[in-house]
Amino acid sequence: MSTGNLQLYLSGHGSIDLLYENSLPEITLGGSGHPTSYSVVFEHSLKASVVDRALLEVGIRASSMEIPRWKISFNDVVLTREFKPLICVETSNGFFCKLVFDVTPIVTSKQKREHRVEIEYIGVKEFTLDHIGLLMLGSYEAARSLYGFWSGAISLQPGSSVDITLPQRFDHAKARIVAYLPHTDASLVVGTDSGTTVISRSTGMNEFTVELEDVSYLRLEHQGSGGYYPKEVLVSSILVYKIEIPEPSIEVSYNLDNSNVELNISNNGSDAAENVVVVSIAVGNVIDRKVLGELKPGQSQTVALSIKQGSTNTIRVIWKHRGKTMFKDIKVKS
């Protein structure tokens, strides 16, 4: 059987950029010999100049729902000094609980690129901090998006399933699912109108990305013998989205000159590439490294790198876009 529920917090479409980042520490707090605090920093990589909505979610596993002497802060603003989960579901060895906070006023009060979450706990009854997620949305004229976001707590026994009705049809979208698998023999099967995807060979709390075709619903099913402990697959959140947004496109050309390579690195895309770095690597060692910074659309830079003679060198260009690290490799032999 399945217990619990996922609440649809946000859905919509239009000229909206969105960011969803997760920290999945699975760290034990409190009790004897364990840390008493945990913190994580999320980077603001939205293209929107103003954040319209920001949600913070926290998921824990505990043997009891009584967790005193606990505090959650966001950007140094205390959200709560009490453990007040929106939902808890029972598991074989305790409870899985979720808290969701609307932190929009805090995010919009100061224009910051980094957002810090701090959790402090000095209680006697230990718990496991599994999931901290931050979702932010903002208007951005160049973006075209369609999205739905669910958060909560679902406990799936072996053979049980839960259906999620999407707010509208999605075509060629993605689903990002944060879920806990108790054992490598347990599988989470994601079924849709157009097929199924099996998530397996994983343990603990992880984020999984599933490519979707033409879909109007998701069915999440726990397949497994149940010969493991705990027995439940836990689902913490789901983001289904499709987004079209300008991106950088890095192109590289080069000329060899003995122990050097002269590179021309250009951005032929429609958005800036940030923190551009180029390195030369041979036999597992970094031979040279240069920092280029930002490359705007249509911009190019020329740079010379040292390489190892007589070896095949990998020239790696690394950049960031919307908080994600991307790279391109080129093989060069001197």
Coordinates of C-alpha atoms in Angstrom, one line a residue:
M1 CA 0.0 0.0 0.0
S2 CA 1.0 3.7 -0.4
T3 CA 0.6 6.4 2.2
G4 CA 1.1 10.1 2.3
N5 CA 0.6 12.6 -0.5
L6 CA 2.4 15.1 -2.8
Q7 CA 0.8 18.6 -3.0
L8 CA 0.9 20.5 -6.2
Y9 CA 2.5 23.8 -5.1
L10 CA 3.1 25.5 -8.4
S11 CA 2.1 25.1 -12.1
G12 CA 1.9 27.3 -15.1
H13 CA 3.4 28.3 -18.4
G14 CA 4.8 31.4 -20.1
S15 CA 7.9 33.5 -20.1
I16 CA 9.3 32.1 -16.9
D17 CA 12.7 30.9 -15.9
L18 CA 13.0 28.4 -13.1
L19 CA 15.8 27.0 -10.9
Y20 CA 15.4 23.9 -8.8
E21 CA 18.5 22.7 -6.8
N22 CA 18.7 20.0 -4.2
S23 CA 21.1 19.0 -1.4
L24 CA 20.8 15.4 -0.4
P25 CA 23.2 15.0 2.6
E26 CA 21.7 12.0 4.4
I27 CA 23.5 13.2 7.5
T28 CA 22.5 12.3 11.0
L29 CA 22.0 15.2 13.4
G30 CA 21.6 15.1 17.2
G31 CA 22.1 12.3 19.6
S32 CA 25.5 11.1 20.7
G33 CA 28.6 11.7 18.5
H34 CA 26.8 13.3 15.6
P35 CA 27.0 16.9 14.3
T36 CA 24.5 19.5 15.6
S37 CA 24.2 21.6 12.5
Y38 CA 24.3 21.4 8.7
S39 CA 24.4 24.2 6.1
V40 CA 24.3 24.5 2.3
V41 CA 24.5 27.4 -0.1
F42 CA 22.4 27.5 -3.3
E43 CA 23.6 29.7 -6.1
H44 CA 21.0 32.1 -7.8
S45 CA 21.4 31.4 -11.5
L46 CA 18.0 32.7 -12.7
K47 CA 18.0 35.0 -15.7
A48 CA 15.0 36.8 -14.2
S49 CA 15.9 40.1 -12.6
V50 CA 13.2 39.6 -9.9
V51 CA 12.3 36.3 -8.3
D52 CA 8.5 35.9 -8.3
R53 CA 8.3 32.8 -6.1
A54 CA 10.7 30.8 -4.0
L55 CA 10.0 27.6 -2.0
L56 CA 12.3 25.9 0.4
E57 CA 11.6 22.2 1.3
V58 CA 13.2 20.0 4.0
G59 CA 12.8 16.2 4.3
I60 CA 14.0 14.1 7.2
R61 CA 13.7 10.5 8.5
A62 CA 13.3 10.0 12.2
S63 CA 12.3 7.3 14.7
S64 CA 9.9 9.8 16.4
M65 CA 8.0 12.9 15.4
E66 CA 9.1 14.6 18.6
I67 CA 12.1 16.7 17.6
P68 CA 12.6 19.6 20.1
R69 CA 15.5 22.2 20.1
W70 CA 15.6 22.6 16.3
K71 CA 16.0 25.7 14.2
I72 CA 16.0 26.4 10.4
S73 CA 17.4 29.6 9.0
F74 CA 17.4 31.0 5.5
N75 CA 19.7 33.8 4.6
D76 CA 20.1 34.4 8.4
V77 CA 16.3 34.7 8.9
V78 CA 14.9 32.2 11.3
L79 CA 12.0 30.3 9.7
T80 CA 11.1 28.2 12.6
R81 CA 12.3 27.1 16.1
E82 CA 9.8 24.2 16.2
F83 CA 9.5 21.0 14.3
K84 CA 6.2 21.5 12.5
P85 CA 6.1 19.2 9.4
L86 CA 3.3 19.6 6.9
I87 CA 3.2 15.8 6.5
C88 CA 4.7 12.7 8.0
V89 CA 4.4 9.1 6.6
E90 CA 5.2 6.0 8.6
T91 CA 7.9 3.7 7.5
S92 CA 9.3 0.3 8.7
N93 CA 11.8 2.1 11.1
G94 CA 10.1 5.4 11.9
F95 CA 8.7 8.4 9.9
F96 CA 9.6 10.4 6.8
C97 CA 8.5 14.1 7.3
K98 CA 8.5 17.1 5.0
L99 CA 8.5 20.8 5.7
V100 CA 7.8 23.4 3.0
F101 CA 8.4 27.2 3.4
D102 CA 7.5 30.1 1.2
V103 CA 10.7 32.1 1.3
T104 CA 9.8 34.6 -1.4
P105 CA 9.8 37.7 0.9
I106 CA 13.3 36.8 2.1
V107 CA 14.7 36.3 -1.4
T108 CA 13.1 39.5 -2.8
S109 CA 14.2 41.6 0.2
K110 CA 17.8 41.6 -1.0
Q111 CA 19.3 40.9 -4.4
K112 CA 21.6 38.0 -3.7
R113 CA 23.2 35.3 -5.9
E114 CA 23.7 33.0 -3.0
H115 CA 21.1 31.6 -0.5
R116 CA 22.2 29.9 2.7
V117 CA 20.2 27.3 4.5
E118 CA 21.2 26.4 8.1
I119 CA 19.7 23.7 10.3
E120 CA 20.7 23.5 13.9
Y121 CA 19.7 20.7 16.3
I122 CA 21.0 19.8 19.7
G123 CA 18.3 17.3 20.8
V124 CA 18.9 13.8 22.2
K125 CA 16.7 12.0 19.6
E126 CA 18.8 11.8 16.4
F127 CA 17.3 12.1 12.9
T128 CA 18.6 11.9 9.4
L129 CA 18.5 15.0 7.2
D130 CA 17.8 13.7 3.7
H131 CA 16.6 16.5 1.5
I132 CA 16.9 20.3 1.2
G133 CA 15.4 21.7 -2.0
L134 CA 15.1 25.3 -3.3
L135 CA 12.8 26.2 -6.2
M136 CA 12.8 29.7 -7.6
L137 CA 10.8 31.2 -10.5
G138 CA 10.9 34.6 -12.2
S139 CA 9.7 36.3 -15.3
Y140 CA 12.1 36.3 -18.2
E141 CA 11.0 37.4 -21.6
A142 CA 13.3 35.1 -23.6
A143 CA 12.2 32.0 -21.8
R144 CA 9.3 29.7 -22.8
S145 CA 8.4 27.2 -20.1
L146 CA 5.7 24.8 -18.9
Y147 CA 6.0 23.4 -15.3
G148 CA 4.4 21.6 -12.4
F149 CA 6.0 21.2 -8.9
W150 CA 4.9 18.7 -6.2
S151 CA 6.3 18.4 -2.7
G152 CA 5.4 16.2 0.2
A153 CA 5.9 12.7 1.3
I154 CA 4.9 9.4 -0.2
S155 CA 5.7 5.9 1.2
L156 CA 5.5 3.1 -1.3
Q157 CA 5.4 -0.5 -0.1
P158 CA 6.6 -3.2 -2.6
G159 CA 4.0 -3.6 -5.3
S160 CA 2.2 -0.3 -4.5
S161 CA 1.9 2.7 -6.7
V162 CA 0.7 6.3 -6.7
D163 CA -0.8 8.3 -9.7
I164 CA 0.1 12.0 -10.2
T165 CA -2.3 13.8 -12.6
L166 CA -0.4 16.6 -14.4
P167 CA -2.1 20.0 -14.6
Q168 CA -1.8 19.9 -18.4
R169 CA -0.3 17.7 -21.1
F170 CA 3.5 17.9 -21.4
D171 CA 5.4 17.0 -24.6
H172 CA 9.1 16.2 -24.6
A173 CA 9.5 17.4 -21.1
K174 CA 11.6 16.2 -18.1
A175 CA 10.7 15.0 -14.7
R176 CA 13.1 15.5 -11.8
I177 CA 12.2 13.1 -9.0
V178 CA 13.7 13.2 -5.5
A179 CA 13.2 9.7 -4.0
Y180 CA 14.7 7.3 -1.5
L181 CA 15.4 3.7 -2.5
P182 CA 16.1 1.4 0.4
H183 CA 18.1 -1.3 -1.5
T184 CA 19.6 -2.0 -4.9
D185 CA 17.0 -4.7 -5.3
A186 CA 14.2 -2.1 -5.0
S187 CA 13.1 -0.3 -8.2
L188 CA 11.0 2.8 -8.8
V189 CA 9.1 2.4 -12.1
V190 CA 7.8 5.7 -13.6
G191 CA 4.9 5.0 -15.9
T192 CA 3.3 7.5 -18.3
D193 CA 0.8 7.5 -21.2
S194 CA 3.7 6.8 -23.6
G195 CA 5.9 4.3 -21.8
T196 CA 7.8 3.4 -18.6
T197 CA 11.2 4.2 -17.1
V198 CA 12.8 1.9 -14.5
I199 CA 15.0 3.5 -11.8
S200 CA 17.1 0.8 -10.1
R201 CA 20.5 -0.1 -8.7
S202 CA 20.5 2.9 -6.5
T203 CA 20.3 3.3 -2.7
G204 CA 19.5 6.2 -0.4
M205 CA 18.0 9.6 -1.3
N206 CA 18.8 10.7 -4.9
E207 CA 17.5 12.9 -7.7
F208 CA 16.6 11.2 -10.9
T209 CA 15.8 12.8 -14.2
V210 CA 13.3 11.0 -16.5
E211 CA 12.8 12.0 -20.2
L212 CA 9.0 12.3 -21.0
E213 CA 7.2 12.1 -24.3
D214 CA 3.5 13.1 -24.6
V215 CA 2.2 12.7 -21.1
S216 CA -0.8 13.6 -18.9
Y217 CA 0.0 11.6 -15.8
L218 CA 2.8 9.9 -13.9
R219 CA 2.5 6.5 -12.1
L220 CA 5.2 5.8 -9.6
E221 CA 5.4 2.1 -8.6
H222 CA 7.7 0.3 -6.1
Q223 CA 8.8 -3.0 -7.6
G224 CA 10.8 -5.3 -5.4
S225 CA 10.7 -8.4 -3.2
G226 CA 10.6 -6.5 0.0
G227 CA 13.4 -8.7 1.4
Y228 CA 15.2 -5.6 2.6
Y229 CA 14.9 -3.2 5.5
P230 CA 13.4 -0.7 5.5
K231 CA 10.9 -1.8 2.9
E232 CA 9.6 1.5 1.6
V233 CA 10.5 3.6 -1.4
L234 CA 10.0 7.3 -0.4
V235 CA 9.1 10.1 -2.8
S236 CA 9.9 13.6 -1.6
S237 CA 9.3 15.9 -4.7
I238 CA 8.6 16.0 -8.4
L239 CA 9.3 18.8 -10.9
V240 CA 7.9 18.2 -14.4
Y241 CA 9.0 20.9 -16.8
K242 CA 9.8 21.9 -20.3
I243 CA 11.9 25.1 -20.8
E244 CA 13.3 26.8 -23.9
I245 CA 15.8 29.4 -23.1
P246 CA 18.8 31.1 -24.9
E247 CA 22.1 29.1 -24.4
P248 CA 25.8 29.6 -25.2
S249 CA 27.4 27.5 -28.0
I250 CA 31.2 27.3 -27.6
E251 CA 33.3 26.6 -30.7
V252 CA 37.1 26.1 -30.7
S253 CA 39.7 26.3 -33.4
Y254 CA 43.4 25.9 -33.0
N255 CA 46.9 26.1 -34.5
L256 CA 49.9 24.1 -33.3
D257 CA 53.3 25.8 -32.6
N258 CA 55.8 23.3 -31.2
S259 CA 55.1 23.1 -27.5
N260 CA 52.2 25.5 -27.6
V261 CA 48.7 25.6 -29.1
E262 CA 47.0 28.8 -30.0
L263 CA 43.2 28.6 -29.4
N264 CA 40.4 30.7 -30.7
I265 CA 37.4 30.2 -28.5
S266 CA 34.1 31.8 -29.6
N267 CA 30.6 31.8 -28.3
N268 CA 28.2 31.4 -31.3
G269 CA 25.1 30.9 -29.1
S270 CA 22.4 33.3 -27.9
D271 CA 23.5 33.7 -24.2
A272 CA 26.7 34.3 -22.3
A273 CA 29.0 31.6 -21.1
E274 CA 30.2 32.3 -17.6
N275 CA 33.5 31.5 -15.8
V276 CA 35.2 30.2 -19.0
V277 CA 38.4 28.3 -18.3
V278 CA 40.6 26.4 -20.7
V279 CA 43.2 23.7 -19.7
S280 CA 45.6 21.4 -21.4
I281 CA 45.9 17.9 -20.1
A282 CA 48.4 15.1 -21.0
V283 CA 48.9 11.7 -19.4
G284 CA 46.5 12.7 -16.6
N285 CA 48.3 15.9 -15.6
V286 CA 47.3 19.5 -16.1
I287 CA 50.0 21.1 -18.3
D288 CA 48.6 24.7 -18.5
R289 CA 45.5 26.6 -17.5
K290 CA 44.0 30.0 -18.5
V291 CA 41.0 31.9 -17.2
L292 CA 39.0 33.8 -19.8
G293 CA 36.0 34.9 -17.7
E294 CA 32.7 35.6 -19.5
L295 CA 32.1 35.1 -23.2
K296 CA 29.1 37.0 -24.5
P297 CA 27.2 36.0 -27.6
G298 CA 29.3 36.7 -30.7
Q299 CA 32.4 37.3 -28.6
S300 CA 35.7 35.3 -29.1
Q301 CA 39.1 35.2 -27.4
T302 CA 42.5 34.0 -28.5
V303 CA 44.7 32.3 -25.9
A304 CA 48.0 30.3 -26.0
L305 CA 48.4 27.1 -23.9
S306 CA 51.5 25.0 -23.3
I307 CA 51.2 21.3 -24.2
K308 CA 53.3 18.2 -23.7
Q309 CA 55.3 17.3 -26.8
G310 CA 55.1 13.8 -28.1
S311 CA 51.8 13.1 -26.4
T312 CA 48.1 13.4 -27.2
N313 CA 46.9 16.4 -25.3
T314 CA 43.3 17.1 -24.3
I315 CA 42.3 20.7 -24.6
R316 CA 39.3 21.2 -22.3
V317 CA 37.1 24.3 -22.3
I318 CA 35.0 24.6 -19.2
W319 CA 32.2 27.1 -18.6
K320 CA 29.0 27.7 -16.6
H321 CA 25.5 28.5 -17.7
R322 CA 22.6 28.9 -15.3
G323 CA 24.7 27.4 -12.5
K324 CA 25.6 24.2 -14.5
T325 CA 29.1 23.3 -15.5
M326 CA 29.6 22.4 -19.1
F327 CA 32.7 21.5 -21.1
K328 CA 34.1 20.6 -24.5
D329 CA 37.2 18.5 -25.2
I330 CA 39.5 18.6 -28.2
K331 CA 42.4 16.1 -28.8
V332 CA 45.6 17.7 -30.0
K333 CA 48.9 15.8 -30.7
S334 CA 52.1 17.7 -31.0

